[in-house]
């Protein structure tokens, strides 16, 4: 036999034998399982890291305290060895396929197809193709698993973690606050927001803007330490009690000896001895001379002490010390009133005890010492714009039809720190009728007198004389001054000069005064009013059927006010019931005339939330609300059949109005009711004269004819709304809802508030 011919046949027989799969013996199965376990132990490096992390994680135990019992919440272990083995087997199989890809493609497609067709039926009961068998033989992955053999799942045996570790037990703890930061933002458009924006602009100017280019130097200074005590230390209440004390004869003798120490030595000797008759006359003469000498000496000492006391009383340092002591003592008596005046006691918005009663509470009363033993009424009240604790009150004549006119007048500058005594006092020989603090230079105060003269004082110091007084040559009016209003400089040319002011006299003349370097005011006539003829715009008042001729061609001036936005516009109120709108740029002529009341118009005030909305009160018992551009009143308020002396908007509530007649003070809230006031209070037995809100708006100062100033706190008021202008606009539209024509006119005006709906307090 040819060996070359037998070689192919032997190869074919080998190939046929290699694909025959027979049932394995039990020993072969055990060997094969042992071999597979050894291969499984040889895991990949990635699997080793994963297993190490999982074993490390098994060392932790998570517990939680539930209802007093500690429960184990550690996650159970999920065996993942089968998934890891499948993943690694797939990766190794894919690697071998990519490596032997060129060998598989080199086989002929014909032989491969025949082989697949011949072996489709399976070999030895194994349903596999030839290619699968070949690949299985190459990679040793063919495992014959007969159906009657059950494989037991492997049990996971965790390998203990041999490295050092820290055991951590997580439990819930009670909530505790570590840090809390209060918000430091305010709403834009509010007074606090405007102040913050001003501070930010100043900071940017000094750090980033042109303000950083300024002269600066680094110097060290050494100052003395000033030891101060608080007010609580200096004002400890002193208890007084009657306590008995022992006095010996020696103490009584020393006291009497001190009283008799001024007696002369001669008189003492004369009282102890009894001389003869000749010596008696001589001793008597010596005694009289000594007595006269000592009397003269005592008189000189008394005069010296009196001069020292007067000099001490005139000292500004002594007066300041007395004021400080008076403030300290007054704080013990008026502590609760001072705290309420400064809004230290505010009602919480979440309080369940809040009530809307619109009540008033008396804080304290300013009672002056009458000069010349005369009873003088309060004629005007003015608060300092820069310091809300200081107010000036003028005492003199309020009603010009009074039967008794006082012969003198006073101006007192009070401080809330000492309601018992005034800080400054100025006395005049004629009644004082008007007073006004300057809103631009807060230390200046203008005073109007009954004889038509005007003067300006500086209240910052005690002994400062009058800065300037008016002259008859420049202000010839002799009628009483009824109102004074300061003006703001319109142009930038007069920045170095003091702002001028307007003075309204009872005869209807308006005088403009300016301060110069001389001790006299420079004044000239700004306006002289004429009586109105015909029917002016405003309310319709029927004319009298009988023609009357007035004794005076000029109406009587009652009040003057300025526009809150246009600084050159001012308004004059007359006894004809008209408002004359004038401008400082046009002398002796007015811009508009509006008929507001059937009688005198006493007060006109603009709303702090609108430069177009204003109110008027007059002698026809009405309080009317107007808007610039409409000649009809929007709202009319009527309660008592008495002339309304004073009315004003509340600085804290946009819909609250306070009016005052001679007996009562009424609090209106147009958001709730326009038919009757929400609160009505009687002040005192004396008639009311004038009223004024404090700068904070929570206290009303009411003056009367007796000269007392009553500080009334507005209590049990509703909480101020967040959007004041919106509430005011809603209340006005609700009040005029039935008048369709007036509603359309008000709609045509549109927005009538300040920009950003902010609040601007009129000056």
XYZ file of C-alpha atoms in Angstrom:
763
model
C 0.000 0.000 0.000
C 1.237 3.356 -0.940
C 1.803 5.478 2.165
C 1.179 8.719 0.241
C -2.300 7.533 -0.700
C -3.095 6.430 2.826
C -2.369 9.861 4.362
C -5.499 11.628 3.007
C -7.700 8.787 4.059
C -6.233 8.876 7.552
C -6.911 12.599 7.776
C -10.521 12.136 6.743
C -10.981 9.414 9.336
C -9.412 11.699 11.982
C -11.733 14.484 11.095
C -14.765 12.264 11.272
C -13.657 10.932 14.650
C -13.167 14.451 16.014
C -16.782 15.416 15.566
C -18.301 12.351 17.195
C -19.835 13.311 20.594
C -20.591 10.455 22.969
C -21.904 10.383 26.526
C -19.128 10.998 28.996
C -18.377 8.747 31.932
C -18.899 9.973 35.540
C -15.164 10.245 36.124
C -14.782 12.406 33.033
C -17.626 14.623 34.214
C -16.040 15.174 37.607
C -12.698 15.994 36.013
C -14.350 18.415 33.642
C -16.274 20.175 36.453
C -13.055 20.462 38.446
C -11.344 21.981 35.467
C -14.190 24.481 34.967
C -14.017 25.533 38.621
C -10.309 26.135 38.316
C -10.930 28.287 35.255
C -13.623 30.230 37.074
C -11.209 31.036 39.854
C -8.901 32.650 37.361
C -10.975 35.839 37.029
C -10.057 39.015 35.273
C -8.332 41.951 37.029
C -11.470 44.124 36.662
C -13.525 41.414 38.305
C -11.021 41.214 41.128
C -11.385 44.969 41.852
C -15.178 44.717 41.734
C -15.175 41.752 44.057
C -12.839 43.511 46.460
C -15.136 46.551 46.618
C -18.183 44.366 47.152
C -16.485 42.454 49.925
C -15.428 45.761 51.514
C -18.993 47.001 51.331
C -20.259 43.895 53.117
C -18.406 44.961 56.244
C -20.804 47.920 56.833
C -24.031 47.648 58.719
C -26.878 50.209 58.417
C -29.308 50.499 61.336
C -32.212 52.840 62.146
C -34.133 53.500 65.340
C -37.836 52.925 64.613
C -40.288 53.268 67.516
C -37.521 52.659 70.028
C -36.277 49.515 68.290
C -33.080 49.267 66.298
C -33.669 47.608 62.909
C -31.083 46.358 60.447
C -31.483 48.063 57.057
C -28.293 46.735 55.445
C -28.926 45.839 51.744
C -28.823 42.078 51.052
C -26.034 40.652 48.926
C -26.970 39.775 45.342
C -24.676 37.048 43.903
C -23.426 38.122 40.557
C -20.816 35.504 39.724
C -22.869 34.008 36.846
C -23.182 37.432 35.237
C -19.486 38.140 35.649
C -18.556 34.781 34.117
C -20.882 35.336 31.178
C -19.434 38.781 30.605
C -15.814 37.572 30.684
C -16.618 34.502 28.509
C -18.263 36.699 25.918
C -15.267 39.063 25.827
C -12.772 36.154 25.425
C -14.932 34.542 22.746
C -15.165 37.830 20.838
C -11.401 38.232 21.028
C -10.790 34.761 19.540
C -13.313 35.325 16.762
C -11.623 38.547 15.704
C -8.200 36.811 15.783
C -9.279 33.768 13.667
C -11.526 35.651 11.295
C -9.190 35.083 8.285
C -9.090 31.305 8.897
C -12.853 30.985 8.869
C -13.179 32.965 5.633
C -10.568 30.806 3.827
C -12.796 27.721 3.782
C -14.734 27.052 0.641
C -18.336 28.040 0.693
C -19.378 24.810 -1.154
C -17.862 22.366 1.315
C -19.238 24.502 4.198
C -22.737 24.349 2.768
C -22.549 20.565 2.206
C -21.225 19.970 5.638
C -24.028 22.052 7.175
C -26.645 20.181 5.148
C -25.225 16.764 6.057
C -25.034 17.550 9.728
C -28.339 19.431 10.086
C -29.898 16.344 11.560
C -27.410 16.336 14.436
C -24.725 13.940 15.586
C -25.390 11.655 18.513
C -28.515 13.565 19.508
C -26.679 16.939 19.656
C -28.584 19.576 17.621
C -25.564 21.595 16.462
C -24.111 22.483 13.094
C -20.633 21.538 11.899
C -19.373 25.138 12.297
C -20.595 25.274 15.880
C -18.991 21.936 16.627
C -15.690 23.038 15.071
C -15.698 26.258 17.040
C -16.590 24.347 20.169
C -13.715 21.909 19.654
C -11.278 24.767 19.044
C -12.355 26.797 22.074
C -13.232 23.830 24.273
C -16.667 25.155 25.044
C -18.830 22.115 24.093
C -20.479 20.673 27.147
C -22.911 17.807 26.770
C -25.586 18.167 29.414
C -28.002 15.260 29.307
C -31.553 16.051 30.376
C -31.483 13.703 33.361
C -28.525 15.450 35.071
C -29.246 18.379 37.435
C -26.562 20.939 38.151
C -26.364 22.253 41.693
C -25.954 26.061 41.947
C -22.762 27.221 43.468
C -22.916 28.741 46.910
C -21.186 32.062 47.378
C -18.572 32.052 50.063
C -17.598 35.666 50.899
C -13.935 36.222 51.391
C -13.316 38.117 54.637
C -11.888 41.583 54.246
C -8.478 41.557 55.821
C -7.728 45.263 55.608
C -8.331 47.674 58.527
C -11.680 49.486 58.481
C -13.861 51.880 60.508
C -17.364 50.838 61.437
C -19.934 53.610 60.893
C -23.502 53.572 62.236
C -25.893 56.143 60.721
C -28.809 57.315 62.872
C -31.302 60.175 62.646
C -30.692 63.144 64.944
C -32.847 66.062 66.099
C -33.008 69.153 63.852
C -30.886 72.045 65.082
C -30.112 75.415 63.490
C -26.464 76.132 62.687
C -26.752 79.524 60.952
C -29.607 81.850 60.060
C -29.195 85.014 58.019
C -31.942 87.611 58.027
C -32.878 89.032 54.635
C -31.403 92.462 53.958
C -33.582 93.458 51.033
C -36.383 95.999 50.961
C -39.074 96.761 48.425
C -38.156 99.242 45.737
C -40.094 102.480 45.831
C -40.477 102.575 49.617
C -38.641 105.152 51.779
C -36.281 102.387 52.950
C -35.646 101.363 49.343
C -34.906 104.954 48.316
C -32.460 105.286 51.206
C -30.696 102.050 50.250
C -30.404 103.190 46.623
C -28.983 106.528 47.758
C -26.421 104.728 49.939
C -25.473 102.463 47.029
C -25.005 105.442 44.707
C -22.849 107.201 47.308
C -20.780 104.048 47.797
C -20.271 103.638 44.034
C -19.326 107.301 43.761
C -16.675 106.989 46.474
C -15.256 103.638 45.323
C -15.723 103.445 41.545
C -16.839 106.865 40.337
C -15.223 110.267 40.415
C -15.346 110.377 44.181
C -12.405 108.020 44.498
C -10.106 110.722 43.114
C -9.837 112.721 46.304
C -7.191 113.655 48.758
C -6.598 110.954 51.312
C -3.986 110.512 53.984
C -3.265 107.798 56.523
C -2.792 109.312 59.968
C -2.933 107.882 63.436
C -4.751 109.655 66.225
C -4.837 109.051 69.945
C -7.997 110.089 71.764
C -8.917 110.023 75.403
C -11.372 107.458 76.666
C -14.687 109.060 77.619
C -16.495 107.194 80.348
C -20.246 107.464 79.909
C -23.240 106.115 81.760
C -26.519 105.024 80.286
C -29.757 106.821 81.018
C -30.921 103.907 83.141
C -27.969 104.414 85.490
C -28.615 108.145 85.912
C -32.355 107.902 86.413
C -32.729 105.382 89.225
C -35.945 106.126 91.057
C -35.285 107.509 94.535
C -37.605 106.461 97.348
C -38.359 109.020 100.055
C -39.334 108.091 103.598
C -39.650 109.818 106.972
C -36.880 108.518 109.212
C -36.170 109.642 112.755
C -32.653 110.732 113.713
C -30.902 111.447 117.031
C -29.542 114.964 117.617
C -27.321 115.633 120.638
C -26.844 118.884 122.516
C -23.447 119.394 120.917
C -24.901 119.338 117.397
C -27.618 121.826 118.356
C -25.006 124.082 119.928
C -22.811 123.998 116.813
C -25.821 124.833 114.642
C -26.795 127.833 116.738
C -23.190 128.922 116.885
C -23.083 128.974 113.088
C -26.184 131.156 112.950
C -24.784 133.637 115.461
C -21.294 133.776 113.989
C -22.036 137.078 112.219
C -22.577 138.941 115.465
C -19.820 141.337 116.345
C -17.357 140.711 119.079
C -18.333 143.944 120.755
C -21.995 143.110 120.957
C -21.136 139.716 122.411
C -18.944 141.268 125.091
C -21.617 143.871 125.809
C -24.188 141.169 126.371
C -21.931 139.341 128.806
C -20.836 142.380 130.924
C -22.716 145.265 132.632
C -20.697 148.485 132.111
C -21.293 151.826 133.830
C -23.463 154.664 132.466
C -20.551 156.629 130.872
C -19.191 153.587 129.218
C -22.702 152.546 128.088
C -23.030 155.383 125.558
C -19.607 154.704 124.091
C -20.244 151.006 123.794
C -23.640 151.694 122.225
C -22.057 153.852 119.524
C -19.454 151.184 118.810
C -22.186 148.548 118.624
C -24.218 150.577 116.135
C -21.180 151.211 113.927
C -20.258 147.533 113.946
C -23.835 146.503 113.142
C -23.997 148.928 110.214
C -20.665 147.673 108.926
C -21.742 144.052 109.022
C -25.096 144.889 107.407
C -23.318 146.573 104.524
C -21.008 143.603 104.219
C -23.979 141.222 104.136
C -25.668 143.350 101.470
C -22.520 143.256 99.338
C -22.315 139.479 99.711
C -25.975 139.064 98.772
C -25.530 141.262 95.724
C -22.429 139.320 94.744
C -24.258 136.009 95.088
C -27.175 137.390 93.075
C -24.855 138.522 90.297
C -23.147 135.134 90.276
C -26.537 133.409 90.080
C -27.625 135.630 87.202
C -24.361 135.028 85.421
C -24.774 131.313 85.972
C -28.338 131.358 84.681
C -27.251 133.215 81.548
C -24.496 130.712 80.828
C -25.251 128.505 77.830
C -23.442 125.559 79.421
C -25.627 125.778 82.521
C -28.804 125.952 80.419
C -27.709 122.893 78.454
C -27.009 120.995 81.655
C -30.444 121.943 83.036
C -32.077 120.726 79.815
C -30.296 117.390 80.036
C -31.347 116.956 83.642
C -34.916 117.878 82.734
C -34.948 115.320 79.909
C -33.623 112.653 82.257
C -36.259 113.346 84.884
C -39.070 113.571 82.313
C -38.213 110.151 80.947
C -39.343 108.686 84.291
C -42.760 110.330 84.033
C -43.498 110.015 80.315
C -41.726 106.761 79.473
C -44.776 104.974 78.034
C -45.857 108.026 76.019
C -42.379 108.489 74.550
C -42.197 104.835 73.524
C -45.583 105.032 71.820
C -44.666 108.295 70.065
C -41.564 106.665 68.597
C -43.498 103.541 67.537
C -41.705 101.183 69.908
C -44.943 99.366 70.648
C -46.400 98.126 67.406
C -49.159 95.571 67.032
C -48.097 92.378 65.327
C -49.909 91.627 62.068
C -50.422 88.028 63.190
C -51.928 89.025 66.520
C -55.441 87.754 67.236
C -56.180 90.727 69.527
C -56.022 93.339 66.755
C -59.210 95.414 66.538
C -60.212 98.127 64.087
C -61.769 100.706 66.407
C -60.012 103.842 65.082
C -59.437 105.011 68.658
C -57.179 107.729 70.059
C -55.033 107.614 73.198
C -53.643 110.649 75.019
C -49.862 110.312 75.407
C -49.047 113.587 77.159
C -50.025 117.243 77.241
C -47.813 120.298 76.692
C -48.859 123.007 79.143
C -46.912 126.282 78.863
C -46.419 128.818 81.617
C -48.520 131.852 80.586
C -46.621 135.077 80.167
C -48.170 138.314 81.497
C -50.829 136.119 83.147
C -52.774 135.931 79.874
C -54.602 133.035 78.343
C -53.426 132.596 74.764
C -54.688 130.125 72.176
C -52.491 127.949 69.984
C -52.473 129.592 66.565
C -50.087 127.315 64.618
C -47.982 124.136 64.971
C -44.927 123.144 62.923
C -42.714 120.048 63.183
C -39.004 120.104 62.370
C -38.423 118.079 59.195
C -34.993 116.732 60.171
C -35.813 115.877 63.808
C -39.288 114.538 64.481
C -38.880 115.081 68.247
C -38.869 118.883 67.898
C -41.918 121.044 67.203
C -42.628 124.758 67.445
C -45.933 126.116 68.757
C -47.075 129.715 68.482
C -49.371 131.193 71.156
C -51.516 134.203 70.419
C -54.768 134.679 68.537
C -56.579 132.053 66.459
C -60.035 133.479 65.803
C -59.820 137.036 64.519
C -63.435 137.622 65.531
C -62.662 137.007 69.202
C -63.889 139.611 71.629
C -60.732 139.526 73.717
C -57.366 139.951 71.991
C -54.296 139.094 74.096
C -51.680 141.764 74.473
C -48.680 139.461 74.046
C -47.581 136.335 72.217
C -45.114 133.503 72.686
C -43.224 130.973 70.597
C -42.115 127.793 72.350
C -39.885 125.121 70.838
C -40.685 121.820 72.524
C -38.870 118.505 72.518
C -40.555 115.162 73.080
C -37.642 114.243 75.332
C -38.899 116.791 77.880
C -42.655 117.449 77.668
C -42.530 119.335 80.969
C -40.615 122.426 79.810
C -39.847 123.982 76.408
C -36.332 123.931 75.003
C -36.544 127.479 73.632
C -38.881 130.355 74.511
C -39.368 133.639 72.633
C -41.680 136.364 73.924
C -43.379 139.164 71.957
C -45.458 142.170 72.849
C -48.094 141.260 70.242
C -49.874 137.955 69.512
C -48.175 135.411 67.258
C -50.416 134.116 64.451
C -48.237 131.901 62.188
C -45.081 129.825 62.400
C -43.215 127.477 60.028
C -39.969 125.493 60.159
C -37.803 125.620 57.048
C -37.732 122.198 55.335
C -34.412 123.035 53.660
C -32.532 124.614 56.622
C -34.138 122.892 59.623
C -32.699 125.264 62.221
C -34.489 128.305 60.743
C -38.017 129.206 61.759
C -40.225 131.971 60.307
C -42.638 133.743 62.677
C -45.644 135.855 61.654
C -47.150 138.403 64.049
C -50.518 140.045 64.511
C -49.336 143.430 63.230
C -48.170 142.007 59.880
C -44.445 141.849 60.666
C -42.343 138.764 60.034
C -39.019 137.626 61.475
C -36.664 134.664 61.124
C -34.862 132.991 64.027
C -32.210 130.307 64.441
C -33.210 127.839 67.163
C -29.979 125.843 67.135
C -28.490 127.808 70.071
C -29.738 129.717 73.116
C -28.359 133.211 72.764
C -28.673 133.601 68.997
C -30.470 136.877 68.247
C -33.075 137.365 65.538
C -31.532 136.770 62.113
C -33.733 139.168 60.163
C -36.975 141.120 60.586
C -39.316 142.730 58.065
C -39.584 146.465 57.405
C -42.567 148.639 56.731
C -40.871 150.044 53.662
C -40.774 146.662 51.914
C -43.836 145.005 53.516
C -46.395 147.725 54.148
C -49.218 145.330 55.083
C -50.538 145.809 58.623
C -52.966 142.867 58.600
C -52.218 139.743 60.647
C -50.083 137.071 58.997
C -52.221 133.924 58.689
C -49.844 131.473 56.983
C -46.189 131.080 55.971
C -44.663 128.647 53.444
C -41.015 128.204 52.462
C -40.027 127.949 48.780
C -37.274 125.912 47.154
C -34.753 127.659 44.930
C -35.822 126.947 41.355
C -32.608 128.035 39.600
C -29.023 127.059 40.373
C -27.818 130.668 40.382
C -28.830 131.282 43.992
C -27.415 128.158 45.598
C -25.451 130.166 48.158
C -28.521 132.089 49.322
C -31.147 130.999 51.816
C -34.418 129.804 50.355
C -37.176 132.455 50.363
C -40.650 132.092 51.866
C -44.157 133.406 51.225
C -46.283 135.222 53.783
C -50.083 135.495 53.427
C -51.842 138.322 55.219
C -55.465 138.566 56.167
C -56.089 141.350 53.627
C -55.314 138.956 50.723
C -51.787 140.160 49.946
C -48.916 137.717 49.456
C -45.392 138.927 50.229
C -42.226 137.147 49.233
C -39.318 137.515 51.665
C -35.674 136.732 51.107
C -32.773 136.623 53.547
C -29.767 138.803 52.821
C -26.582 139.632 54.696
C -28.347 142.530 56.390
C -30.475 142.170 59.554
C -33.604 142.961 57.541
C -35.740 140.813 55.305
C -35.948 141.786 51.667
C -39.632 141.621 50.772
C -41.846 142.614 47.870
C -45.503 142.078 47.071
C -46.003 138.878 45.087
C -49.794 138.909 44.729
C -52.815 140.962 45.731
C -56.094 139.106 45.350
C -59.246 140.565 43.842
C -62.808 139.428 44.424
C -64.272 136.954 41.944
C -67.177 138.028 39.783
C -69.612 135.667 38.122
C -69.578 131.856 38.365
C -66.091 130.355 38.553
C -65.408 126.682 37.907
C -66.221 124.250 40.700
C -69.358 123.734 42.718
C -72.462 125.696 41.802
C -73.518 128.201 44.447
C -76.694 130.199 43.687
C -76.192 133.935 43.670
C -78.125 136.116 46.035
C -81.193 137.702 44.386
C -80.321 141.011 45.973
C -77.186 142.731 44.794
C -74.674 143.426 47.538
C -71.575 145.560 47.525
C -68.603 144.340 49.554
C -66.915 146.822 51.832
C -63.488 145.560 50.735
C -62.413 144.863 47.161
C -59.911 142.251 48.319
C -60.964 138.856 49.719
C -59.654 137.636 53.042
C -56.750 135.196 52.839
C -57.053 132.123 55.072
C -54.392 129.600 54.033
C -51.499 129.102 51.631
C -49.863 125.897 50.388
C -47.356 124.885 47.704
C -47.460 122.230 44.993
C -45.593 119.020 45.935
C -43.914 118.662 42.517
C -43.873 122.091 40.848
C -41.946 124.295 43.258
C -43.040 127.539 41.584
C -46.778 126.863 42.047
C -48.660 127.895 45.180
C -52.338 128.033 46.158
C -54.197 130.730 48.115
C -57.443 129.994 49.976
C -59.928 132.811 50.590
C -63.141 133.465 52.499
C -65.065 133.400 49.203
C -64.690 129.630 49.063
C -62.232 129.786 46.137
C -58.744 128.457 45.550
C -56.436 130.712 43.544
C -53.673 128.874 41.710
C -50.665 131.186 41.280
C -47.025 131.072 40.204
C -44.054 132.962 41.561
C -43.059 133.686 37.963
C -46.238 135.736 37.355
C -46.888 138.578 39.748
C -50.302 140.053 40.432
C -52.133 137.445 38.367
C -53.392 133.935 38.983
C -53.509 130.896 36.721
C -56.809 129.279 37.763
C -59.698 129.791 40.156
C -61.727 126.921 41.595
C -64.874 127.290 43.692
C -64.645 124.642 46.413
C -66.979 125.644 49.262
C -69.954 127.830 49.998
C -67.975 129.795 52.552
C -64.356 130.131 53.583
C -61.813 127.445 52.635
C -59.708 126.739 55.699
C -57.217 124.045 54.594
C -55.955 122.439 51.364
C -53.612 119.436 51.515
C -52.241 117.100 48.813
C -52.226 113.332 49.203
C -48.817 111.778 49.955
C -49.501 109.187 47.213
C -50.657 111.536 44.432
C -49.513 114.989 43.276
C -52.937 115.551 41.681
C -55.275 114.434 44.466
C -56.042 116.941 47.239
C -58.678 117.674 49.865
C -60.264 120.881 51.123
C -62.320 121.714 54.188
C -64.427 124.805 54.757
C -67.033 126.559 56.783
C -69.900 124.872 54.900
C -69.345 121.711 57.056
C -67.878 119.662 54.165
C -64.591 117.909 53.501
C -64.201 117.468 49.735
C -61.712 115.409 47.733
C -60.635 116.822 44.353
C -58.309 115.828 41.536
C -56.434 118.223 39.314
C -58.129 118.375 35.904
C -61.716 117.782 37.080
C -63.786 120.725 38.362
C -66.181 118.521 40.311
C -65.470 116.996 43.731
C -64.918 113.258 43.694
C -66.049 112.591 47.268
C -67.888 114.740 49.822
C -67.700 113.974 53.569
C -70.249 115.469 55.974
C -70.836 114.598 59.627
C -71.417 117.468 62.061
C -73.085 120.708 61.141
C -70.072 122.756 62.184
C -67.272 124.470 60.287
C -64.283 122.200 59.728
C -61.157 123.974 60.953
C -58.554 121.467 59.817
C -58.284 118.260 57.759
C -55.414 116.236 56.355
C -54.459 112.867 54.847
C -52.969 110.218 57.081
C -49.245 109.752 56.297
C -49.513 106.000 57.005
C -52.853 105.047 55.359
C -53.714 106.272 51.882
C -57.481 106.030 52.457
C -57.662 107.575 55.947
C -58.542 111.265 56.453
C -58.657 113.114 59.784
C -60.870 116.196 60.146
C -61.378 118.499 63.131
C -63.976 121.013 64.226
C -64.142 123.023 67.401
C -65.450 120.098 69.498
C -64.435 116.746 67.996
C -61.889 114.969 65.816
C -63.268 112.572 63.170
C -61.372 109.736 61.486
C -62.653 108.817 57.994
C -61.758 105.747 55.948
C -63.067 106.121 52.401
C -62.264 102.486 51.712
C -64.888 101.399 54.251
C -67.482 104.159 54.557
C -67.973 107.677 53.166
C -71.287 108.391 54.918
C -70.013 108.591 58.490
C -66.604 108.590 60.178
C -65.144 105.366 61.524
C -64.123 107.110 64.743
C -65.262 110.300 66.470
C -63.546 111.625 69.605
C -63.948 114.618 71.896
C -60.634 116.191 72.841
C -60.983 118.628 75.741
C -63.349 121.077 77.379
C -61.680 123.919 75.485
C -62.352 124.505 71.793
C -59.962 122.990 69.257
C -57.987 125.380 67.076
C -55.391 123.592 64.925
C -54.023 120.099 64.327
C -50.859 118.604 62.893
C -49.551 115.089 62.212
C -46.146 114.038 63.490
C -43.502 113.092 60.944
C -44.140 109.394 61.558
C -47.889 109.837 61.010
C -48.928 107.785 64.047
C -49.542 110.740 66.403
C -51.865 113.728 66.036
C -51.128 116.969 67.899
C -54.262 118.991 68.675
C -54.110 122.555 69.974
C -56.904 124.371 71.790
C -57.801 127.854 72.913
C -56.474 127.234 76.424
C -52.951 126.847 75.045
C -52.607 123.108 75.650
C -51.184 120.793 73.000
C -52.589 117.254 73.193
C -50.556 114.391 71.726
C -53.118 111.803 70.596
C -51.874 108.412 69.378
C -53.937 106.733 66.648
C -54.620 103.293 68.118
C -56.580 100.286 66.874
C -56.047 101.338 63.283
C -56.182 98.838 60.403
C -52.866 97.565 59.130
C -51.504 99.638 56.284
C -51.908 97.892 52.909
C -48.808 96.864 50.989
C -49.945 98.683 47.835
C -51.205 101.989 49.151
C -51.859 103.696 45.826
C -53.822 100.733 44.460
C -56.075 100.691 47.509
C -56.666 104.448 47.271
C -57.483 104.258 43.559
C -59.839 101.337 44.132
C -61.627 103.186 46.958
C -62.115 106.321 44.842
C -63.504 104.389 41.873
C -65.816 102.523 44.227
C -67.082 105.772 45.761
C -67.936 107.358 42.366
C -69.250 104.190 40.749
C -72.813 105.536 40.479
C -71.798 108.749 38.667
C -71.039 107.551 35.152
C -69.877 110.930 33.790
C -67.472 111.485 36.665
C -66.234 107.896 36.284
C -65.438 108.507 32.593
C -63.636 111.795 33.379
C -61.503 110.115 36.030
C -60.702 107.257 33.651
C -59.540 109.763 31.034
C -56.949 111.148 33.482
C -55.350 107.722 33.853
C -52.611 107.160 36.398
C -52.534 110.041 38.897
C -49.889 108.864 41.389
C -46.170 109.389 41.814
C -43.667 107.393 39.730
C -43.347 103.790 40.974
C -46.412 104.464 43.168
C -44.197 105.772 45.933
C -45.140 107.971 48.867
C -43.872 111.573 48.985
C -44.635 113.563 52.106
C -45.446 117.190 51.221
C -43.278 119.831 52.851
